[in-house]
Short mmCIF file of C-alpha atoms in Angstrom, two decimals:
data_model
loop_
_atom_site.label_atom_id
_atom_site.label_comp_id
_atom_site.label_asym_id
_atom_site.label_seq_id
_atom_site.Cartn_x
_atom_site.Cartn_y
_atom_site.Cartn_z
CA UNK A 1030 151.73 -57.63 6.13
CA UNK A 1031 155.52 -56.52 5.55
CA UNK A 1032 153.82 -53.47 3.73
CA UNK A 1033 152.04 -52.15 6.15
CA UNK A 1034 154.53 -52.93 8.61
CA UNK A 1035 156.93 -50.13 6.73
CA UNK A 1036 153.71 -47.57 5.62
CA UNK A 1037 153.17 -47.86 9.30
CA UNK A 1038 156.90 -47.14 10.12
CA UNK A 1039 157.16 -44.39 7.93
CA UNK A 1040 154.33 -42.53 9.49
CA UNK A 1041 155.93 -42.87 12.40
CA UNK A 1042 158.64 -41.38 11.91
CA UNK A 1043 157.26 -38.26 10.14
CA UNK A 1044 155.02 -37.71 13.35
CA UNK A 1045 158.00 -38.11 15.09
CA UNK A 1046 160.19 -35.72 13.20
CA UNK A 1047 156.48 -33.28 13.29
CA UNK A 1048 156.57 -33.37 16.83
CA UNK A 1049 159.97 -32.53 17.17
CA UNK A 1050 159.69 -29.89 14.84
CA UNK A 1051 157.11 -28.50 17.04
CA UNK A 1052 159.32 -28.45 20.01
CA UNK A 1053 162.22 -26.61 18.55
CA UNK A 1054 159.55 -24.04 17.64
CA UNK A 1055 158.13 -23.98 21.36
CA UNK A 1056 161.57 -23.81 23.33
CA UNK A 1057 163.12 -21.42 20.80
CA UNK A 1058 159.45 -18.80 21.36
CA UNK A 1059 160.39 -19.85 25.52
CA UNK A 1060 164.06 -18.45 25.35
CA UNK A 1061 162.96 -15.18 22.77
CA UNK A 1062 160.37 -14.75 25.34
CA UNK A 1063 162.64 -14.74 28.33
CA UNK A 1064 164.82 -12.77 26.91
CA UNK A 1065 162.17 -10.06 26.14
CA UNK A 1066 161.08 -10.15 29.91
CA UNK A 1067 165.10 -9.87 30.69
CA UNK A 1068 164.76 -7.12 28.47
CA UNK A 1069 161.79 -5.44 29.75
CA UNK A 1070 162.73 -5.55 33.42
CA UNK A 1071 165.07 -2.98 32.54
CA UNK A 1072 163.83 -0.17 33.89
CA UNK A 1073 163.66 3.61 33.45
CA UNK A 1074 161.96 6.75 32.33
CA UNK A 1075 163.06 9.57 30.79
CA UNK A 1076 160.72 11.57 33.66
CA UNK A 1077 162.21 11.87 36.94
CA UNK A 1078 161.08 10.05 39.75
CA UNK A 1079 160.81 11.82 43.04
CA UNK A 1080 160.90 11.37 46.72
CA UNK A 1081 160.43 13.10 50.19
CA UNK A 1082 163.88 13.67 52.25
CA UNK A 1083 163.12 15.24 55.91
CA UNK A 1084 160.08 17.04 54.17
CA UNK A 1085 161.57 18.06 50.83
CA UNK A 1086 161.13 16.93 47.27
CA UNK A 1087 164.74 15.15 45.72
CA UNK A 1088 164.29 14.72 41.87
CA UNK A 1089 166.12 11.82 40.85
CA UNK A 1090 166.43 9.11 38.01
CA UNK A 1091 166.71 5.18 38.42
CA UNK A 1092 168.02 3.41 35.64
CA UNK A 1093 168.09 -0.43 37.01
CA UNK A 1094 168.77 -3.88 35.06
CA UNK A 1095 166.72 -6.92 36.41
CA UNK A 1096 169.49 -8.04 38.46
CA UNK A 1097 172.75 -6.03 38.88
CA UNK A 1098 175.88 -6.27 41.58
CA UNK A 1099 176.44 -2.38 42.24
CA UNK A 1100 174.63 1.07 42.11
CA UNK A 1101 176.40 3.74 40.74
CA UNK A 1102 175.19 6.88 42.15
CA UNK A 1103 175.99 9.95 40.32
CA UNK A 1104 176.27 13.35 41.54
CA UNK A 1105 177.31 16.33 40.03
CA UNK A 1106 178.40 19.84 40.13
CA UNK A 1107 177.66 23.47 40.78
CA UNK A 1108 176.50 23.87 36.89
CA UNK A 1109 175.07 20.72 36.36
CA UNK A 1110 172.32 18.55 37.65
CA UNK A 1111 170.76 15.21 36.96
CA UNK A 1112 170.18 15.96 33.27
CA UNK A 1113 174.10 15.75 32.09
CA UNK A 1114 173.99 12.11 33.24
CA UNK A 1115 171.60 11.17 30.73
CA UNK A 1116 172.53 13.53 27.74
CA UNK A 1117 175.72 12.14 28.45
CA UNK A 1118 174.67 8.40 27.93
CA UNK A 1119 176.21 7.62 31.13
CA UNK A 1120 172.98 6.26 32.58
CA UNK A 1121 172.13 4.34 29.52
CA UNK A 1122 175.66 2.90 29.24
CA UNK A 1123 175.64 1.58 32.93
CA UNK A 1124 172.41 0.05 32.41
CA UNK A 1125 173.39 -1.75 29.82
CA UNK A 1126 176.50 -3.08 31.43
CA UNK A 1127 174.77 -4.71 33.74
CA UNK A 1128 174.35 -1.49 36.48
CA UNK A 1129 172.01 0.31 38.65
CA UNK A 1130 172.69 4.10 37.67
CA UNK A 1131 171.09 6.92 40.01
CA UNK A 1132 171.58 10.59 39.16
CA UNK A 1133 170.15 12.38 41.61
CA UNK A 1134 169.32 16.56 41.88
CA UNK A 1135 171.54 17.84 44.74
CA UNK A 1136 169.63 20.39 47.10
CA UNK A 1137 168.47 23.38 45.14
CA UNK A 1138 169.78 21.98 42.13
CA UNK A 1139 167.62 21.41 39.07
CA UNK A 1140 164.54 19.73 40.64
CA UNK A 1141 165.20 19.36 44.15
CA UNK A 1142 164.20 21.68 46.81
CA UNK A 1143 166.34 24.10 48.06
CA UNK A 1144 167.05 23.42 51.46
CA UNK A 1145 166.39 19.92 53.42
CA UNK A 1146 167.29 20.78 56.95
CA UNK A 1147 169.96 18.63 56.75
CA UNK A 1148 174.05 18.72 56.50
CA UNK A 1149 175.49 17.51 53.40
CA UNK A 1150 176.20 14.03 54.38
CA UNK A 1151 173.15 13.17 56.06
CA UNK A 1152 171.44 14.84 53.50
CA UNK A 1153 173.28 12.36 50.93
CA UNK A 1154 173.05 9.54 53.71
CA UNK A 1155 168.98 9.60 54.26
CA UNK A 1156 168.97 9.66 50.01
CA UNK A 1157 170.96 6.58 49.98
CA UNK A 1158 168.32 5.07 52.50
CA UNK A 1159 165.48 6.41 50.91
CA UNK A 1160 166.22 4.75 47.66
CA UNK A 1161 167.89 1.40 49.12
CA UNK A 1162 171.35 2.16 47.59
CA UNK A 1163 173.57 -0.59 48.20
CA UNK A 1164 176.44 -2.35 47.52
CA UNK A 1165 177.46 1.66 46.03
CA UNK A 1166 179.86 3.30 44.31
CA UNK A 1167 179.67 7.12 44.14
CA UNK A 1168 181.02 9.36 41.01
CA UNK A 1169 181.18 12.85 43.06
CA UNK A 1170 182.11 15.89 40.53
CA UNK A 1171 183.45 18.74 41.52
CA UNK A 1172 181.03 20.32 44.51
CA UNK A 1173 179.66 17.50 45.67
CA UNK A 1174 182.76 16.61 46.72
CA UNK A 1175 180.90 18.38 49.68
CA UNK A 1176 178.74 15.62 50.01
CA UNK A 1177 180.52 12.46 48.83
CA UNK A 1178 183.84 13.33 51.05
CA UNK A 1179 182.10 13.15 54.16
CA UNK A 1180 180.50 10.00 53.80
CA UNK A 1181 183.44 8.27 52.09
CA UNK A 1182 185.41 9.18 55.27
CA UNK A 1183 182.64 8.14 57.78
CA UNK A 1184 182.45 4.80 56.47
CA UNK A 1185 178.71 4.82 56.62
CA UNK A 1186 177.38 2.79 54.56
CA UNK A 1187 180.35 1.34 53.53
CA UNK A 1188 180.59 1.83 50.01
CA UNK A 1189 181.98 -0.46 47.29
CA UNK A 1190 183.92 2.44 45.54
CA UNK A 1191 184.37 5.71 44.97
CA UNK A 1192 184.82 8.23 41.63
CA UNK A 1193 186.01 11.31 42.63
CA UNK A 1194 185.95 13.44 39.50
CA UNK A 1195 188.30 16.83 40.57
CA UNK A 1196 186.27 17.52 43.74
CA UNK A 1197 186.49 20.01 46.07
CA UNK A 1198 186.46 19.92 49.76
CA UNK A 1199 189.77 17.46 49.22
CA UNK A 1200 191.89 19.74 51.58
CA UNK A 1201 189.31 19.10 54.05
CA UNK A 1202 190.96 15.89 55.01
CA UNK A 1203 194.42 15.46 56.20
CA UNK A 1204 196.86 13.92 53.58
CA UNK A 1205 197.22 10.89 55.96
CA UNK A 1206 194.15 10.31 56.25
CA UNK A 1207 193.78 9.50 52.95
CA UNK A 1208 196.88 7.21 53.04
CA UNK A 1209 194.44 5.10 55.50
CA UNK A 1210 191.31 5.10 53.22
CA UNK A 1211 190.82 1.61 52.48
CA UNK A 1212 188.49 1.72 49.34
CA UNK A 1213 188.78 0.97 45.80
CA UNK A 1214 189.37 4.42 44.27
CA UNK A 1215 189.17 6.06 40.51
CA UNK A 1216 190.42 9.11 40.70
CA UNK A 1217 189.41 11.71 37.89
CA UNK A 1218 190.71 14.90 36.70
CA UNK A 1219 191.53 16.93 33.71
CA UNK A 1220 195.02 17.98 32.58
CA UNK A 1221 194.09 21.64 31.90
CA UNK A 1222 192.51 22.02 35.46
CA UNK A 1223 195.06 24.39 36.35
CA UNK A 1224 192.73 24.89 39.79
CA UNK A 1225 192.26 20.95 41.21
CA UNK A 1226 195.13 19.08 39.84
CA UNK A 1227 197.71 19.40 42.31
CA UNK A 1228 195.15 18.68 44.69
CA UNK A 1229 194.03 15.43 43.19
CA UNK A 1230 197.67 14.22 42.08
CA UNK A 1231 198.96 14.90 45.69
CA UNK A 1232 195.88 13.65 47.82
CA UNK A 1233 194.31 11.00 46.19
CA UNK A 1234 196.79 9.46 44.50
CA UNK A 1235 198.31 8.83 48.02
CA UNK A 1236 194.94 6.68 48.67
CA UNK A 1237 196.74 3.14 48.46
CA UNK A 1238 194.02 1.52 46.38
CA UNK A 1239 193.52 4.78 44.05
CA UNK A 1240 193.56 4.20 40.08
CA UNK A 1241 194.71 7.29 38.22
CA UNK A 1242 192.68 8.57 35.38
CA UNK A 1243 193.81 12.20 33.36
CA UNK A 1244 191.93 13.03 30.71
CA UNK A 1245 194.59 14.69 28.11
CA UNK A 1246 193.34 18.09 27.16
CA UNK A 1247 190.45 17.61 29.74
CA UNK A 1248 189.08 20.74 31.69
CA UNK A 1249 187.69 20.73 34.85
CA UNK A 1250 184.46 19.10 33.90
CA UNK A 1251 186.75 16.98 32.09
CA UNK A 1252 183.77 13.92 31.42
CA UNK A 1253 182.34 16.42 29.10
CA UNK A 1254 185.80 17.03 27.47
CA UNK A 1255 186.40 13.28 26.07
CA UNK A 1256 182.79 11.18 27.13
CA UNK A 1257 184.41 7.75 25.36
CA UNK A 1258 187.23 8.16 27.77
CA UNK A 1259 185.32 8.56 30.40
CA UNK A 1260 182.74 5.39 29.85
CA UNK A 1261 185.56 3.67 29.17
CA UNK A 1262 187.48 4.62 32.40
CA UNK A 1263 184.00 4.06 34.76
CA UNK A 1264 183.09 0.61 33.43
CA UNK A 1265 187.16 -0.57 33.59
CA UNK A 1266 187.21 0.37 37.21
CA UNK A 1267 183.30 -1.25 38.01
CA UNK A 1268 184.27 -4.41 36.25
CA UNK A 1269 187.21 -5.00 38.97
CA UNK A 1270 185.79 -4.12 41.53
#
Protein backbone atom coordinates (compact mmCIF):
# COMPACT_ATOMS: atom_id res chain seq x y z
CA UNK A 1 0.00 0.00 0.00
CA UNK A 2 2.96 2.44 1.08
CA UNK A 3 4.39 1.43 -2.44
CA UNK A 4 2.03 2.47 -4.46
CA UNK A 5 1.35 5.33 -2.41
CA UNK A 6 5.07 6.74 -3.53
CA UNK A 7 4.93 5.05 -7.44
CA UNK A 8 1.78 7.04 -7.41
CA UNK A 9 3.54 10.20 -6.00
CA UNK A 10 6.27 10.05 -8.23
CA UNK A 11 4.12 10.08 -11.28
CA UNK A 12 2.74 12.87 -10.07
CA UNK A 13 5.16 14.85 -9.89
CA UNK A 14 6.77 14.11 -13.30
CA UNK A 15 3.28 15.07 -14.90
CA UNK A 16 3.54 17.92 -12.92
CA UNK A 17 7.01 19.02 -13.80
CA UNK A 18 5.67 17.77 -17.85
CA UNK A 19 3.04 20.14 -17.65
CA UNK A 20 5.01 22.83 -16.53
CA UNK A 21 7.49 22.20 -18.96
CA UNK A 22 4.86 22.63 -21.47
CA UNK A 23 3.91 26.00 -20.26
CA UNK A 24 7.28 27.60 -20.29
CA UNK A 25 7.32 26.39 -23.91
CA UNK A 26 3.76 28.00 -24.64
CA UNK A 27 4.29 31.52 -22.90
CA UNK A 28 7.89 31.79 -24.14
CA UNK A 29 6.27 30.95 -28.31
CA UNK A 30 3.34 33.87 -26.82
CA UNK A 31 6.04 36.62 -26.04
CA UNK A 32 8.46 35.58 -29.45
CA UNK A 33 5.21 35.85 -31.15
CA UNK A 34 4.27 39.24 -29.87
CA UNK A 35 7.25 40.48 -30.40
CA UNK A 36 7.24 39.44 -34.12
CA UNK A 37 3.77 41.22 -34.55
CA UNK A 38 5.57 44.36 -32.61
CA UNK A 39 7.98 43.81 -35.17
CA UNK A 40 5.91 43.50 -38.15
CA UNK A 41 3.66 46.48 -37.47
CA UNK A 42 6.52 48.42 -38.41
CA UNK A 43 5.77 49.70 -41.41
CA UNK A 44 7.29 50.86 -44.71
CA UNK A 45 8.24 50.35 -48.29
CA UNK A 46 10.98 51.18 -50.12
CA UNK A 47 8.19 52.46 -52.99
CA UNK A 48 6.68 55.69 -52.37
CA UNK A 49 3.32 56.10 -51.38
CA UNK A 50 1.31 58.84 -52.95
CA UNK A 51 -1.55 61.15 -52.44
CA UNK A 52 -3.82 63.88 -54.08
CA UNK A 53 -3.20 67.63 -52.67
CA UNK A 54 -5.83 70.24 -54.32
CA UNK A 55 -5.64 67.93 -57.51
CA UNK A 56 -1.95 67.06 -57.64
CA UNK A 57 0.07 63.96 -57.00
CA UNK A 58 2.68 64.44 -53.60
CA UNK A 59 5.16 61.43 -53.56
CA UNK A 60 5.97 60.69 -50.15
CA UNK A 61 7.34 57.88 -47.77
CA UNK A 62 5.85 56.71 -44.28
CA UNK A 63 8.07 54.95 -42.15
CA UNK A 64 5.78 54.32 -38.84
CA UNK A 65 6.44 52.02 -35.61
CA UNK A 66 3.23 50.38 -34.12
CA UNK A 67 2.88 53.01 -31.64
CA UNK A 68 5.11 56.15 -31.58
CA UNK A 69 4.80 59.80 -29.64
CA UNK A 70 5.95 62.19 -32.61
CA UNK A 71 6.20 62.40 -36.49
CA UNK A 72 9.14 63.70 -37.84
CA UNK A 73 8.47 65.18 -41.10
CA UNK A 74 11.34 65.73 -43.30
CA UNK A 75 11.76 68.12 -45.99
CA UNK A 76 14.49 69.00 -47.98
CA UNK A 77 16.24 71.19 -50.36
CA UNK A 78 16.57 72.65 -53.81
CA UNK A 79 18.96 69.52 -54.86
CA UNK A 80 17.46 66.98 -52.97
CA UNK A 81 14.19 65.22 -52.59
CA UNK A 82 12.68 62.41 -50.62
CA UNK A 83 15.36 59.91 -51.64
CA UNK A 84 18.40 61.48 -49.39
CA UNK A 85 16.24 60.67 -46.35
CA UNK A 86 16.43 57.14 -46.89
CA UNK A 87 20.00 56.70 -48.46
CA UNK A 88 20.81 58.59 -45.55
CA UNK A 89 19.33 56.05 -42.97
CA UNK A 90 17.54 58.81 -41.41
CA UNK A 91 14.15 57.19 -41.97
CA UNK A 92 15.31 53.84 -40.87
CA UNK A 93 17.03 55.26 -37.78
CA UNK A 94 13.81 57.16 -36.58
CA UNK A 95 11.84 54.17 -37.04
CA UNK A 96 13.72 52.31 -35.05
CA UNK A 97 13.82 54.77 -32.22
CA UNK A 98 10.56 54.55 -31.73
CA UNK A 99 9.37 57.44 -34.61
CA UNK A 100 7.03 58.16 -37.33
CA UNK A 101 9.45 59.50 -40.19
CA UNK A 102 7.76 61.22 -43.38
CA UNK A 103 9.92 62.48 -46.23
CA UNK A 104 7.89 63.95 -48.45
CA UNK A 105 8.64 65.34 -52.42
CA UNK A 106 8.20 69.15 -52.25
CA UNK A 107 6.22 70.57 -55.37
CA UNK A 108 8.05 69.78 -58.56
CA UNK A 109 10.57 68.03 -56.74
CA UNK A 110 11.43 64.41 -57.48
CA UNK A 111 7.93 62.84 -57.68
CA UNK A 112 5.56 65.42 -56.94
CA UNK A 113 3.79 67.52 -59.38
CA UNK A 114 4.90 70.69 -60.24
CA UNK A 115 2.53 73.11 -59.22
CA UNK A 116 -0.51 72.56 -56.57
CA UNK A 117 -2.34 75.81 -56.74
CA UNK A 118 -1.40 76.46 -53.50
CA UNK A 119 1.14 78.88 -51.39
CA UNK A 120 3.87 77.22 -49.66
CA UNK A 121 2.34 76.88 -46.32
CA UNK A 122 -0.94 75.74 -47.20
CA UNK A 123 0.57 73.65 -49.58
CA UNK A 124 2.70 72.07 -46.56
CA UNK A 125 -0.48 72.62 -44.23
CA UNK A 126 -3.19 70.47 -46.46
CA UNK A 127 0.00 67.66 -46.61
CA UNK A 128 0.11 67.61 -42.94
CA UNK A 129 -3.80 67.02 -43.02
CA UNK A 130 -3.77 64.73 -45.71
CA UNK A 131 -1.48 62.36 -43.99
CA UNK A 132 -2.77 62.99 -40.23
CA UNK A 133 0.61 64.44 -39.05
CA UNK A 134 0.47 65.09 -35.53
CA UNK A 135 2.01 65.71 -32.52
CA UNK A 136 5.08 67.01 -35.39
CA UNK A 137 8.29 68.05 -35.53
CA UNK A 138 9.62 69.39 -38.86
CA UNK A 139 13.49 69.08 -40.09
CA UNK A 140 13.24 71.98 -42.91
CA UNK A 141 16.71 72.14 -45.04
CA UNK A 142 17.70 74.81 -46.70
CA UNK A 143 14.63 75.93 -49.26
CA UNK A 144 12.01 74.69 -47.59
CA UNK A 145 12.69 76.94 -45.16
CA UNK A 146 10.03 78.49 -47.58
CA UNK A 147 7.60 76.21 -46.40
CA UNK A 148 8.42 75.24 -42.81
CA UNK A 149 8.95 79.14 -41.72
CA UNK A 150 5.57 80.05 -42.42
CA UNK A 151 3.85 77.51 -40.63
CA UNK A 152 6.21 77.49 -37.64
CA UNK A 153 5.27 81.21 -37.28
CA UNK A 154 1.46 80.72 -37.83
CA UNK A 155 1.19 78.35 -35.14
CA UNK A 156 -1.05 76.12 -37.16
CA UNK A 157 -0.95 73.09 -36.21
CA UNK A 158 1.01 73.66 -33.41
CA UNK A 159 3.94 71.68 -33.77
CA UNK A 160 5.99 69.79 -31.16
CA UNK A 161 9.39 71.04 -32.60
CA UNK A 162 11.19 72.29 -35.14
CA UNK A 163 14.80 71.39 -37.09
CA UNK A 164 15.79 74.07 -39.03
CA UNK A 165 18.82 72.84 -40.93
CA UNK A 166 20.51 76.42 -42.51
CA UNK A 167 17.23 77.54 -44.11
CA UNK A 168 16.46 80.25 -46.04
CA UNK A 169 13.66 82.64 -45.90
CA UNK A 170 15.10 83.33 -42.06
CA UNK A 171 15.32 87.16 -42.80
CA UNK A 172 11.80 86.93 -43.59
CA UNK A 173 10.92 87.27 -39.97
CA UNK A 174 11.85 90.04 -37.73
CA UNK A 175 14.67 89.19 -35.18
CA UNK A 176 12.05 89.73 -32.38
CA UNK A 177 9.89 87.78 -33.53
CA UNK A 178 11.88 85.02 -33.12
CA UNK A 179 12.79 86.07 -29.52
CA UNK A 180 8.84 85.31 -28.99
CA UNK A 181 8.76 81.84 -30.72
CA UNK A 182 7.84 79.60 -28.05
CA UNK A 183 8.91 76.12 -29.46
CA UNK A 184 11.46 73.63 -28.75
CA UNK A 185 14.12 74.41 -31.38
CA UNK A 186 17.38 72.47 -32.95
CA UNK A 187 18.99 74.63 -34.85
CA UNK A 188 21.40 73.21 -37.65
CA UNK A 189 24.13 74.55 -39.67
CA UNK A 190 27.52 73.91 -41.01
CA UNK A 191 30.71 75.78 -40.05
CA UNK A 192 31.94 76.26 -43.66
CA UNK A 193 28.51 77.79 -44.74
CA UNK A 194 30.10 80.95 -45.36
CA UNK A 195 26.38 81.98 -46.96
CA UNK A 196 23.71 81.01 -43.85
CA UNK A 197 25.72 81.12 -40.77
CA UNK A 198 25.45 84.50 -39.60
CA UNK A 199 21.97 84.19 -40.31
CA UNK A 200 21.35 81.15 -38.20
CA UNK A 201 23.83 82.18 -35.25
CA UNK A 202 22.10 85.66 -35.06
CA UNK A 203 18.32 84.64 -35.61
CA UNK A 204 17.74 81.48 -34.25
CA UNK A 205 19.90 81.27 -31.66
CA UNK A 206 17.91 84.30 -30.23
CA UNK A 207 14.78 81.74 -30.20
CA UNK A 208 14.75 81.26 -26.26
CA UNK A 209 14.19 77.52 -26.40
CA UNK A 210 16.77 77.00 -29.46
CA UNK A 211 19.56 74.15 -29.04
CA UNK A 212 22.67 74.91 -31.07
CA UNK A 213 24.07 72.29 -33.31
CA UNK A 214 27.46 73.15 -35.81
CA UNK A 215 28.66 70.57 -37.57
CA UNK A 216 32.68 71.18 -37.61
CA UNK A 217 33.85 71.18 -41.17
CA UNK A 218 30.11 70.89 -42.26
CA UNK A 219 28.94 72.62 -45.59
CA UNK A 220 25.78 73.85 -46.25
CA UNK A 221 24.10 70.52 -46.63
CA UNK A 222 26.03 69.89 -43.65
CA UNK A 223 23.78 66.31 -42.68
CA UNK A 224 25.56 64.91 -45.60
CA UNK A 225 28.96 66.24 -44.30
CA UNK A 226 29.07 64.14 -40.85
CA UNK A 227 25.50 61.72 -40.99
CA UNK A 228 26.57 60.15 -37.26
CA UNK A 229 26.52 63.67 -36.04
CA UNK A 230 23.60 64.39 -37.35
CA UNK A 231 21.46 61.11 -36.07
CA UNK A 232 22.98 61.71 -33.12
CA UNK A 233 21.99 65.44 -32.82
CA UNK A 234 18.05 64.60 -34.16
CA UNK A 235 17.35 61.73 -31.76
CA UNK A 236 19.14 63.88 -28.59
CA UNK A 237 16.79 66.71 -29.27
CA UNK A 238 13.40 64.13 -29.98
CA UNK A 239 14.20 62.26 -26.83
CA UNK A 240 13.63 65.66 -24.71
CA UNK A 241 11.21 66.83 -26.15
Amino acid sequence: MELNFQVNRTCLYILLFFFAGLMIIYLGGSFSEKSAIQYADMTHSDSPLHIDVNGNKVAYYDYSPTSYSFTVLLLHGMRFSKENWRTLGTLDILLKNGYRAIAVDLPGYGDSDRTTGLSNEDFLRQFMEKVDSESTVIVSPSMSGQFAIPVVFSGRPVLSGWVPVAPVSISSHKLEEYQSLQLPVLAVYGENDNQFRSQVEQYLGSIPRVRMKMITGGSHPCYLDSPAEWHQSLLSFLSEL
